[in-house]
PDB file of C-alpha atoms in Angstrom:
ATOM      1  CA  UNK J   1     -38.514 -29.806 -32.732  1.00  0.00           C
ATOM      2  CA  UNK J   2     -36.696 -30.590 -29.533  1.00  0.00           C
ATOM      3  CA  UNK J   3     -33.242 -32.132 -29.663  1.00  0.00           C
ATOM      4  CA  UNK J   4     -32.048 -33.773 -26.494  1.00  0.00           C
ATOM      5  CA  UNK J   5     -28.387 -34.306 -25.850  1.00  0.00           C
ATOM      6  CA  UNK J   6     -26.950 -36.513 -23.149  1.00  0.00           C
ATOM      7  CA  UNK J   7     -23.491 -35.890 -21.793  1.00  0.00           C
ATOM      8  CA  UNK J   8     -21.368 -38.889 -20.969  1.00  0.00           C
ATOM      9  CA  UNK J   9     -20.843 -39.291 -17.258  1.00  0.00           C
ATOM     10  CA  UNK J  10     -17.543 -38.121 -15.898  1.00  0.00           C
ATOM     11  CA  UNK J  11     -14.871 -40.780 -16.067  1.00  0.00           C
ATOM     12  CA  UNK J  12     -16.674 -42.880 -18.683  1.00  0.00           C
ATOM     13  CA  UNK J  13     -14.631 -43.721 -21.815  1.00  0.00           C
ATOM     14  CA  UNK J  14     -15.635 -42.112 -25.085  1.00  0.00           C
ATOM     15  CA  UNK J  15     -14.905 -43.073 -28.686  1.00  0.00           C
ATOM     16  CA  UNK J  16     -11.933 -40.725 -28.773  1.00  0.00           C
ATOM     17  CA  UNK J  17     -10.355 -41.907 -25.546  1.00  0.00           C
ATOM     18  CA  UNK J  18      -7.585 -44.554 -25.853  1.00  0.00           C
ATOM     19  CA  UNK J  19      -8.503 -47.974 -24.602  1.00  0.00           C
ATOM     20  CA  UNK J  20      -6.409 -48.861 -21.559  1.00  0.00           C
ATOM     21  CA  UNK J  21      -4.327 -51.999 -22.034  1.00  0.00           C
ATOM     22  CA  UNK J  22      -3.225 -53.987 -19.045  1.00  0.00           C
ATOM     23  CA  UNK J  23      -0.097 -56.081 -19.307  1.00  0.00           C
ATOM     24  CA  UNK J  24      -0.493 -59.363 -17.524  1.00  0.00           C
ATOM     25  CA  UNK J  25       2.574 -61.422 -16.642  1.00  0.00           C
ATOM     26  CA  UNK J  26       2.372 -65.036 -15.709  1.00  0.00           C
ATOM     27  CA  UNK J  27       3.984 -66.309 -12.551  1.00  0.00           C
ATOM     28  CA  UNK J  28       6.757 -67.984 -14.576  1.00  0.00           C
ATOM     29  CA  UNK J  29       7.547 -64.765 -16.456  1.00  0.00           C
ATOM     30  CA  UNK J  30       7.712 -62.761 -13.235  1.00  0.00           C
ATOM     31  CA  UNK J  31      10.049 -65.316 -11.694  1.00  0.00           C
ATOM     32  CA  UNK J  32      12.299 -65.343 -14.774  1.00  0.00           C
ATOM     33  CA  UNK J  33      12.472 -61.541 -14.662  1.00  0.00           C
ATOM     34  CA  UNK J  34      13.708 -61.701 -11.109  1.00  0.00           C
ATOM     35  CA  UNK J  35      16.295 -64.498 -11.446  1.00  0.00           C
ATOM     36  CA  UNK J  36      18.419 -64.938 -14.608  1.00  0.00           C
ATOM     37  CA  UNK J  37      18.455 -68.388 -16.181  1.00  0.00           C
ATOM     38  CA  UNK J  38      22.217 -68.775 -15.841  1.00  0.00           C
ATOM     39  CA  UNK J  39      21.764 -68.809 -12.071  1.00  0.00           C
ATOM     40  CA  UNK J  40      19.607 -71.929 -12.297  1.00  0.00           C
ATOM     41  CA  UNK J  41      22.141 -73.547 -14.636  1.00  0.00           C
ATOM     42  CA  UNK J  42      24.893 -73.095 -12.049  1.00  0.00           C
ATOM     43  CA  UNK J  43      22.942 -74.513  -9.123  1.00  0.00           C
ATOM     44  CA  UNK J  44      23.448 -78.198  -9.970  1.00  0.00           C
ATOM     45  CA  UNK J  45      27.216 -78.064 -10.676  1.00  0.00           C
ATOM     46  CA  UNK J  46      27.884 -75.967  -7.572  1.00  0.00           C
ATOM     47  CA  UNK J  47      25.802 -78.307  -5.440  1.00  0.00           C
ATOM     48  CA  UNK J  48      27.703 -81.353  -6.733  1.00  0.00           C
ATOM     49  CA  UNK J  49      31.085 -79.750  -6.057  1.00  0.00           C
ATOM     50  CA  UNK J  50      29.942 -78.701  -2.572  1.00  0.00           C
ATOM     51  CA  UNK J  51      28.759 -82.254  -1.820  1.00  0.00           C
ATOM     52  CA  UNK J  52      32.059 -83.615  -3.126  1.00  0.00           C
ATOM     53  CA  UNK J  53      34.010 -81.252  -0.843  1.00  0.00           C
ATOM     54  CA  UNK J  54      31.883 -82.179   2.174  1.00  0.00           C
ATOM     55  CA  UNK J  55      32.405 -85.897   1.580  1.00  0.00           C
ATOM     56  CA  UNK J  56      36.150 -85.346   1.244  1.00  0.00           C
ATOM     57  CA  UNK J  57      36.359 -83.151   4.352  1.00  0.00           C
ATOM     58  CA  UNK J  58      34.443 -85.650   6.479  1.00  0.00           C
ATOM     59  CA  UNK J  59      36.652 -88.550   5.376  1.00  0.00           C
ATOM     60  CA  UNK J  60      33.972 -90.400   3.426  1.00  0.00           C
ATOM     61  CA  UNK J  61      36.116 -89.954   0.301  1.00  0.00           C
ATOM     62  CA  UNK J  62      39.825 -90.399   0.924  1.00  0.00           C
ATOM     63  CA  UNK J  63      42.470 -88.726  -1.249  1.00  0.00           C
ATOM     64  CA  UNK J  64      43.562 -92.149  -2.507  1.00  0.00           C
ATOM     65  CA  UNK J  65      40.055 -92.761  -3.792  1.00  0.00           C
ATOM     66  CA  UNK J  66      39.240 -89.279  -5.086  1.00  0.00           C
ATOM     67  CA  UNK J  67      41.024 -86.027  -4.366  1.00  0.00           C
ATOM     68  CA  UNK J  68      38.977 -83.163  -2.953  1.00  0.00           C
ATOM     69  CA  UNK J  69      37.979 -80.157  -5.083  1.00  0.00           C
ATOM     70  CA  UNK J  70      40.419 -77.961  -3.159  1.00  0.00           C
ATOM     71  CA  UNK J  71      43.283 -80.367  -3.891  1.00  0.00           C
ATOM     72  CA  UNK J  72      42.271 -80.596  -7.549  1.00  0.00           C
ATOM     73  CA  UNK J  73      42.190 -76.801  -7.864  1.00  0.00           C
ATOM     74  CA  UNK J  74      45.638 -76.504  -6.284  1.00  0.00           C
ATOM     75  CA  UNK J  75      47.020 -79.170  -8.606  1.00  0.00           C
ATOM     76  CA  UNK J  76      45.562 -77.376 -11.626  1.00  0.00           C
ATOM     77  CA  UNK J  77      47.254 -74.130 -10.571  1.00  0.00           C
ATOM     78  CA  UNK J  78      50.584 -75.921 -10.127  1.00  0.00           C
ATOM     79  CA  UNK J  79      50.324 -77.598 -13.537  1.00  0.00           C
ATOM     80  CA  UNK J  80      49.450 -74.261 -15.119  1.00  0.00           C
ATOM     81  CA  UNK J  81      52.431 -72.534 -13.510  1.00  0.00           C
ATOM     82  CA  UNK J  82      54.690 -75.330 -14.772  1.00  0.00           C
ATOM     83  CA  UNK J  83      53.266 -74.977 -18.295  1.00  0.00           C
ATOM     84  CA  UNK J  84      52.043 -78.567 -18.412  1.00  0.00           C
ATOM     85  CA  UNK J  85      48.396 -77.666 -18.878  1.00  0.00           C
ATOM     86  CA  UNK J  86      49.055 -75.271 -21.749  1.00  0.00           C
ATOM     87  CA  UNK J  87      51.210 -77.858 -23.545  1.00  0.00           C
ATOM     88  CA  UNK J  88      48.653 -80.618 -23.013  1.00  0.00           C
ATOM     89  CA  UNK J  89      45.725 -78.492 -24.201  1.00  0.00           C
ATOM     90  CA  UNK J  90      47.619 -77.321 -27.295  1.00  0.00           C
ATOM     91  CA  UNK J  91      48.592 -80.882 -28.283  1.00  0.00           C
ATOM     92  CA  UNK J  92      45.066 -82.243 -27.768  1.00  0.00           C
ATOM     93  CA  UNK J  93      43.436 -79.352 -29.631  1.00  0.00           C
ATOM     94  CA  UNK J  94      45.776 -79.877 -32.563  1.00  0.00           C
ATOM     95  CA  UNK J  95      44.833 -83.552 -32.806  1.00  0.00           C
ATOM     96  CA  UNK J  96      41.119 -82.902 -32.461  1.00  0.00           C
ATOM     97  CA  UNK J  97      41.233 -80.079 -34.979  1.00  0.00           C
ATOM     98  CA  UNK J  98      43.025 -82.179 -37.601  1.00  0.00           C
ATOM     99  CA  UNK J  99      40.744 -85.167 -37.105  1.00  0.00           C
ATOM    100  CA  UNK J 100      37.654 -82.972 -37.093  1.00  0.00           C
ATOM    101  CA  UNK J 101      38.562 -81.304 -40.393  1.00  0.00           C
ATOM    102  CA  UNK J 102      39.182 -84.641 -42.097  1.00  0.00           C
ATOM    103  CA  UNK J 103      36.036 -86.231 -40.686  1.00  0.00           C
ATOM    104  CA  UNK J 104      33.773 -83.287 -41.509  1.00  0.00           C
ATOM    105  CA  UNK J 105      35.006 -83.057 -45.107  1.00  0.00           C
ATOM    106  CA  UNK J 106      34.607 -86.796 -45.706  1.00  0.00           C
ATOM    107  CA  UNK J 107      31.158 -86.884 -44.087  1.00  0.00           C
ATOM    108  CA  UNK J 108      29.846 -83.884 -46.038  1.00  0.00           C
ATOM    109  CA  UNK J 109      31.073 -85.232 -49.386  1.00  0.00           C
ATOM    110  CA  UNK J 110      29.778 -88.770 -48.870  1.00  0.00           C
ATOM    111  CA  UNK J 111      26.448 -87.696 -47.334  1.00  0.00           C
ATOM    112  CA  UNK J 112      25.810 -85.150 -50.090  1.00  0.00           C
ATOM    113  CA  UNK J 113      26.512 -87.659 -52.858  1.00  0.00           C
ATOM    114  CA  UNK J 114      24.463 -90.347 -51.140  1.00  0.00           C
ATOM    115  CA  UNK J 115      21.593 -88.049 -50.235  1.00  0.00           C
ATOM    116  CA  UNK J 116      21.194 -86.180 -53.520  1.00  0.00           C
ATOM    117  CA  UNK J 117      21.738 -89.043 -55.959  1.00  0.00           C
ATOM    118  CA  UNK J 118      20.174 -92.494 -55.991  1.00  0.00           C
ATOM    119  CA  UNK J 119      23.247 -93.994 -57.614  1.00  0.00           C
ATOM    120  CA  UNK J 120      25.356 -92.419 -54.898  1.00  0.00           C
ATOM    121  CA  UNK J 121      23.137 -94.031 -52.278  1.00  0.00           C
ATOM    122  CA  UNK J 122      23.549 -97.415 -53.963  1.00  0.00           C
ATOM    123  CA  UNK J 123      27.339 -97.133 -53.925  1.00  0.00           C
ATOM    124  CA  UNK J 124      27.989 -95.315 -50.650  1.00  0.00           C
ATOM    125  CA  UNK J 125      25.232 -95.835 -48.105  1.00  0.00           C
ATOM    126  CA  UNK J 126      25.471 -99.610 -47.700  1.00  0.00           C
ATOM    127  CA  UNK J 127      29.221 -99.633 -46.868  1.00  0.00           C
ATOM    128  CA  UNK J 128      28.763 -96.682 -44.504  1.00  0.00           C
ATOM    129  CA  UNK J 129      25.931 -98.439 -42.689  1.00  0.00           C
ATOM    130  CA  UNK J 130      28.117-101.522 -42.238  1.00  0.00           C
ATOM    131  CA  UNK J 131      31.221 -99.634 -41.128  1.00  0.00           C
ATOM    132  CA  UNK J 132      29.404 -97.430 -38.613  1.00  0.00           C
ATOM    133  CA  UNK J 133      28.464-100.517 -36.569  1.00  0.00           C
ATOM    134  CA  UNK J 134      32.141-101.434 -36.135  1.00  0.00           C
ATOM    135  CA  UNK J 135      33.487-100.101 -32.801  1.00  0.00           C
ATOM    136  CA  UNK J 136      35.956 -97.356 -33.651  1.00  0.00           C
ATOM    137  CA  UNK J 137      38.069 -98.197 -30.609  1.00  0.00           C
ATOM    138  CA  UNK J 138      38.439-101.755 -31.890  1.00  0.00           C
ATOM    139  CA  UNK J 139      40.298-100.400 -34.915  1.00  0.00           C
ATOM    140  CA  UNK J 140      43.239 -99.158 -32.825  1.00  0.00           C
ATOM    141  CA  UNK J 141      45.403-102.282 -33.407  1.00  0.00           C
ATOM    142  CA  UNK J 142      44.857-102.043 -37.164  1.00  0.00           C
ATOM    143  CA  UNK J 143      45.562 -98.308 -37.172  1.00  0.00           C
ATOM    144  CA  UNK J 144      48.850 -98.918 -35.367  1.00  0.00           C
ATOM    145  CA  UNK J 145      49.810-101.558 -37.941  1.00  0.00           C
ATOM    146  CA  UNK J 146      48.831 -99.330 -40.864  1.00  0.00           C
ATOM    147  CA  UNK J 147      50.094 -95.936 -39.659  1.00  0.00           C
ATOM    148  CA  UNK J 148      52.598 -96.731 -36.918  1.00  0.00           C
ATOM    149  CA  UNK J 149      52.588 -95.133 -33.476  1.00  0.00           C
ATOM    150  CA  UNK J 150      52.921 -91.485 -34.467  1.00  0.00           C
ATOM    151  CA  UNK J 151      50.251 -88.846 -34.850  1.00  0.00           C
ATOM    152  CA  UNK J 152      48.550 -90.428 -37.875  1.00  0.00           C
ATOM    153  CA  UNK J 153      46.596 -93.180 -36.040  1.00  0.00           C
ATOM    154  CA  UNK J 154      45.317 -90.656 -33.486  1.00  0.00           C
ATOM    155  CA  UNK J 155      44.053 -88.304 -36.193  1.00  0.00           C
ATOM    156  CA  UNK J 156      42.510 -91.129 -38.214  1.00  0.00           C
ATOM    157  CA  UNK J 157      40.774 -92.480 -35.105  1.00  0.00           C
ATOM    158  CA  UNK J 158      39.245 -89.074 -34.383  1.00  0.00           C
ATOM    159  CA  UNK J 159      38.266 -88.622 -38.044  1.00  0.00           C
ATOM    160  CA  UNK J 160      36.445 -91.966 -38.042  1.00  0.00           C
ATOM    161  CA  UNK J 161      34.610 -91.077 -34.828  1.00  0.00           C
ATOM    162  CA  UNK J 162      33.481 -87.805 -36.436  1.00  0.00           C
ATOM    163  CA  UNK J 163      32.555 -89.147 -39.877  1.00  0.00           C
ATOM    164  CA  UNK J 164      29.821 -91.663 -39.126  1.00  0.00           C
ATOM    165  CA  UNK J 165      27.439 -89.661 -36.890  1.00  0.00           C
ATOM    166  CA  UNK J 166      27.799 -86.586 -39.086  1.00  0.00           C
ATOM    167  CA  UNK J 167      27.190 -88.630 -42.236  1.00  0.00           C
ATOM    168  CA  UNK J 168      24.040 -90.174 -40.782  1.00  0.00           C
ATOM    169  CA  UNK J 169      22.555 -86.826 -39.787  1.00  0.00           C
ATOM    170  CA  UNK J 170      23.353 -85.044 -43.053  1.00  0.00           C
ATOM    171  CA  UNK J 171      22.075 -87.954 -45.122  1.00  0.00           C
ATOM    172  CA  UNK J 172      18.912 -88.173 -43.025  1.00  0.00           C
ATOM    173  CA  UNK J 173      18.398 -84.426 -43.239  1.00  0.00           C
ATOM    174  CA  UNK J 174      18.611 -84.445 -47.031  1.00  0.00           C
ATOM    175  CA  UNK J 175      16.293 -87.415 -47.437  1.00  0.00           C
ATOM    176  CA  UNK J 176      13.730 -85.972 -44.997  1.00  0.00           C
ATOM    177  CA  UNK J 177      13.234 -82.767 -46.978  1.00  0.00           C
ATOM    178  CA  UNK J 178       9.556 -82.246 -47.788  1.00  0.00           C
ATOM    179  CA  UNK J 179       8.980 -83.462 -51.342  1.00  0.00           C
ATOM    180  CA  UNK J 180       6.228 -80.859 -51.726  1.00  0.00           C
ATOM    181  CA  UNK J 181       8.774 -78.082 -51.339  1.00  0.00           C
ATOM    182  CA  UNK J 182      10.945 -79.572 -54.063  1.00  0.00           C
ATOM    183  CA  UNK J 183       7.948 -79.902 -56.395  1.00  0.00           C
ATOM    184  CA  UNK J 184       6.954 -76.311 -55.669  1.00  0.00           C
ATOM    185  CA  UNK J 185      10.482 -75.178 -56.522  1.00  0.00           C
ATOM    186  CA  UNK J 186      10.288 -77.055 -59.834  1.00  0.00           C
ATOM    187  CA  UNK J 187       6.936 -75.441 -60.554  1.00  0.00           C
ATOM    188  CA  UNK J 188       8.438 -72.003 -59.966  1.00  0.00           C
ATOM    189  CA  UNK J 189      11.143 -72.786 -62.488  1.00  0.00           C
ATOM    190  CA  UNK J 190      14.120 -73.244 -60.155  1.00  0.00           C
ATOM    191  CA  UNK J 191      16.946 -75.298 -61.604  1.00  0.00           C
ATOM    192  CA  UNK J 192      18.565 -78.244 -59.875  1.00  0.00           C
ATOM    193  CA  UNK J 193      21.386 -76.251 -58.282  1.00  0.00           C
ATOM    194  CA  UNK J 194      18.910 -73.612 -57.122  1.00  0.00           C
ATOM    195  CA  UNK J 195      16.745 -76.313 -55.564  1.00  0.00           C
ATOM    196  CA  UNK J 196      19.733 -77.701 -53.691  1.00  0.00           C
ATOM    197  CA  UNK J 197      20.869 -74.265 -52.538  1.00  0.00           C
ATOM    198  CA  UNK J 198      17.516 -72.746 -51.547  1.00  0.00           C
ATOM    199  CA  UNK J 199      15.447 -75.780 -50.538  1.00  0.00           C
ATOM    200  CA  UNK J 200      17.399 -78.940 -49.764  1.00  0.00           C
ATOM    201  CA  UNK J 201      20.453 -77.586 -47.952  1.00  0.00           C
ATOM    202  CA  UNK J 202      18.563 -75.156 -45.672  1.00  0.00           C
ATOM    203  CA  UNK J 203      16.078 -77.901 -44.786  1.00  0.00           C
ATOM    204  CA  UNK J 204      18.903 -80.342 -43.995  1.00  0.00           C
ATOM    205  CA  UNK J 205      20.911 -77.809 -41.962  1.00  0.00           C
ATOM    206  CA  UNK J 206      19.227 -78.510 -38.576  1.00  0.00           C
ATOM    207  CA  UNK J 207      20.063 -82.219 -38.818  1.00  0.00           C
ATOM    208  CA  UNK J 208      23.601 -81.401 -39.927  1.00  0.00           C
ATOM    209  CA  UNK J 209      24.225 -79.176 -36.899  1.00  0.00           C
ATOM    210  CA  UNK J 210      22.837 -81.814 -34.553  1.00  0.00           C
ATOM    211  CA  UNK J 211      25.221 -84.290 -36.153  1.00  0.00           C
ATOM    212  CA  UNK J 212      28.089 -81.841 -35.721  1.00  0.00           C
ATOM    213  CA  UNK J 213      27.362 -81.520 -31.999  1.00  0.00           C
ATOM    214  CA  UNK J 214      27.301 -85.296 -31.634  1.00  0.00           C
ATOM    215  CA  UNK J 215      30.479 -85.619 -33.697  1.00  0.00           C
ATOM    216  CA  UNK J 216      32.338 -83.167 -31.463  1.00  0.00           C
ATOM    217  CA  UNK J 217      31.475 -85.283 -28.446  1.00  0.00           C
ATOM    218  CA  UNK J 218      32.653 -88.404 -30.264  1.00  0.00           C
ATOM    219  CA  UNK J 219      35.883 -86.619 -31.222  1.00  0.00           C
ATOM    220  CA  UNK J 220      36.784 -85.950 -27.594  1.00  0.00           C
ATOM    221  CA  UNK J 221      35.948 -89.533 -26.628  1.00  0.00           C
ATOM    222  CA  UNK J 222      38.145 -90.840 -29.440  1.00  0.00           C
ATOM    223  CA  UNK J 223      40.931 -88.504 -28.309  1.00  0.00           C
ATOM    224  CA  UNK J 224      40.968 -90.140 -24.875  1.00  0.00           C
ATOM    225  CA  UNK J 225      41.729 -93.506 -26.476  1.00  0.00           C
ATOM    226  CA  UNK J 226      43.911 -92.068 -29.217  1.00  0.00           C
ATOM    227  CA  UNK J 227      46.274 -90.445 -26.746  1.00  0.00           C
ATOM    228  CA  UNK J 228      46.990 -93.857 -25.243  1.00  0.00           C
ATOM    229  CA  UNK J 229      48.898 -94.710 -28.447  1.00  0.00           C
ATOM    230  CA  UNK J 230      52.466 -93.776 -27.524  1.00  0.00           C
ATOM    231  CA  UNK J 231      51.591 -90.145 -26.825  1.00  0.00           C
ATOM    232  CA  UNK J 232      54.298 -87.872 -25.435  1.00  0.00           C
ATOM    233  CA  UNK J 233      52.041 -84.850 -24.904  1.00  0.00           C
ATOM    234  CA  UNK J 234      48.377 -84.089 -24.483  1.00  0.00           C
ATOM    235  CA  UNK J 235      45.675 -84.375 -21.875  1.00  0.00           C
ATOM    236  CA  UNK J 236      45.469 -88.149 -22.278  1.00  0.00           C
ATOM    237  CA  UNK J 237      49.231 -88.418 -21.810  1.00  0.00           C
ATOM    238  CA  UNK J 238      49.022 -86.513 -18.522  1.00  0.00           C
ATOM    239  CA  UNK J 239      46.175 -88.778 -17.440  1.00  0.00           C
ATOM    240  CA  UNK J 240      48.106 -91.947 -18.257  1.00  0.00           C
ATOM    241  CA  UNK J 241      51.152 -90.734 -16.349  1.00  0.00           C
ATOM    242  CA  UNK J 242      48.975 -89.866 -13.364  1.00  0.00           C
ATOM    243  CA  UNK J 243      47.431 -93.325 -13.472  1.00  0.00           C
ATOM    244  CA  UNK J 244      50.867 -94.903 -13.164  1.00  0.00           C
ATOM    245  CA  UNK J 245      51.548 -92.932  -9.970  1.00  0.00           C
ATOM    246  CA  UNK J 246      47.966 -93.087  -8.568  1.00  0.00           C
ATOM    247  CA  UNK J 247      47.592 -89.278  -8.742  1.00  0.00           C
ATOM    248  CA  UNK J 248      43.828 -88.913  -8.592  1.00  0.00           C
ATOM    249  CA  UNK J 249      44.057 -85.129  -8.467  1.00  0.00           C
ATOM    250  CA  UNK J 250      45.844 -84.964 -11.848  1.00  0.00           C
ATOM    251  CA  UNK J 251      43.356 -87.444 -13.325  1.00  0.00           C
ATOM    252  CA  UNK J 252      40.443 -85.281 -12.200  1.00  0.00           C
ATOM    253  CA  UNK J 253      42.135 -82.165 -13.621  1.00  0.00           C
ATOM    254  CA  UNK J 254      42.416 -83.909 -16.998  1.00  0.00           C
ATOM    255  CA  UNK J 255      38.791 -85.057 -16.871  1.00  0.00           C
ATOM    256  CA  UNK J 256      37.660 -81.515 -16.073  1.00  0.00           C
ATOM    257  CA  UNK J 257      39.709 -80.249 -19.030  1.00  0.00           C
ATOM    258  CA  UNK J 258      38.020 -82.727 -21.356  1.00  0.00           C
ATOM    259  CA  UNK J 259      34.610 -81.623 -20.040  1.00  0.00           C
ATOM    260  CA  UNK J 260      35.361 -77.900 -20.371  1.00  0.00           C
ATOM    261  CA  UNK J 261      36.751 -78.232 -23.896  1.00  0.00           C
ATOM    262  CA  UNK J 262      33.703 -80.255 -24.873  1.00  0.00           C
ATOM    263  CA  UNK J 263      31.401 -77.580 -23.458  1.00  0.00           C
ATOM    264  CA  UNK J 264      33.251 -74.855 -25.357  1.00  0.00           C
ATOM    265  CA  UNK J 265      32.936 -76.822 -28.605  1.00  0.00           C
ATOM    266  CA  UNK J 266      29.222 -77.394 -27.983  1.00  0.00           C
ATOM    267  CA  UNK J 267      28.754 -73.686 -27.239  1.00  0.00           C
ATOM    268  CA  UNK J 268      30.364 -72.781 -30.563  1.00  0.00           C
ATOM    269  CA  UNK J 269      27.982 -75.096 -32.427  1.00  0.00           C
ATOM    270  CA  UNK J 270      25.030 -73.552 -30.585  1.00  0.00           C
ATOM    271  CA  UNK J 271      26.140 -70.127 -31.783  1.00  0.00           C
ATOM    272  CA  UNK J 272      26.274 -71.508 -35.322  1.00  0.00           C
ATOM    273  CA  UNK J 273      22.730 -72.802 -34.894  1.00  0.00           C
ATOM    274  CA  UNK J 274      21.479 -69.395 -33.813  1.00  0.00           C
ATOM    275  CA  UNK J 275      23.200 -67.763 -36.770  1.00  0.00           C
ATOM    276  CA  UNK J 276      22.447 -70.251 -39.530  1.00  0.00           C
ATOM    277  CA  UNK J 277      18.954 -71.168 -38.326  1.00  0.00           C
ATOM    278  CA  UNK J 278      17.762 -67.663 -37.443  1.00  0.00           C
ATOM    279  CA  UNK J 279      15.096 -68.011 -40.151  1.00  0.00           C
ATOM    280  CA  UNK J 280      13.499 -71.021 -38.432  1.00  0.00           C
ATOM    281  CA  UNK J 281      11.104 -70.392 -35.523  1.00  0.00           C
ATOM    282  CA  UNK J 282      11.647 -73.123 -32.953  1.00  0.00           C
ATOM    283  CA  UNK J 283      10.184 -74.033 -29.600  1.00  0.00           C
ATOM    284  CA  UNK J 284      12.558 -72.915 -26.821  1.00  0.00           C
ATOM    285  CA  UNK J 285      10.878 -74.526 -23.846  1.00  0.00           C
ATOM    286  CA  UNK J 286       7.957 -73.674 -21.606  1.00  0.00           C
TER     287      UNK J 286
END
């Protein structure tokens, strides 16, 4: 008997050789590896500020109409050295914090009762739906009559601006929970509190955080109007005083402060989303 053996040609892969794997990167991935995303996020703001400075330097925008970025930056430094900015930021943060706490607590309690219980919906949801259509700013005269011209009307105004959007999102999040998940939890023998803790609340959390982001924006908008009520400190107070003397640079400094504080608040909520919603895979953009 003749046994013929054939040797594999040199360089040819055998069963024992590892299979080479080639890593292929798309054009988008290669570009993102080269340039960080934060660079792209800074392009638009820097371009707007540069255009603003050019228009001011060429005389298209006069200082009486809108102060230049260089003038605004110098004014901000002067106000900081005088301590005016620190005092204004502290006063505004205190008002927003107090109003936010009150509004968040009220919204969570009412939305939870209305979302979890049908009787709660019958008693709570209809008045909330009617009140949320009333312009919050239109309540300022009544708030002054009820609470005077101290800090109370400012805090109540901010609390009202926070309550309604947060209530709507929490209530919608609870009522949009998949009924199949609740039935599955019942089948597995979970009690009512366990269903709320492990099924309903986690499913409603994304809507609640979206409502919180929207409520923070509403809080800062309400603060702008609230600080027109006989305020003696705060960002809005500085803005009103600058309006009386046509100081556009101070007005712009105050507007930038509002924007920066709003961005910081939104960034904090985004961190909460990443922490609390780490279990949920989500699309992050192409």
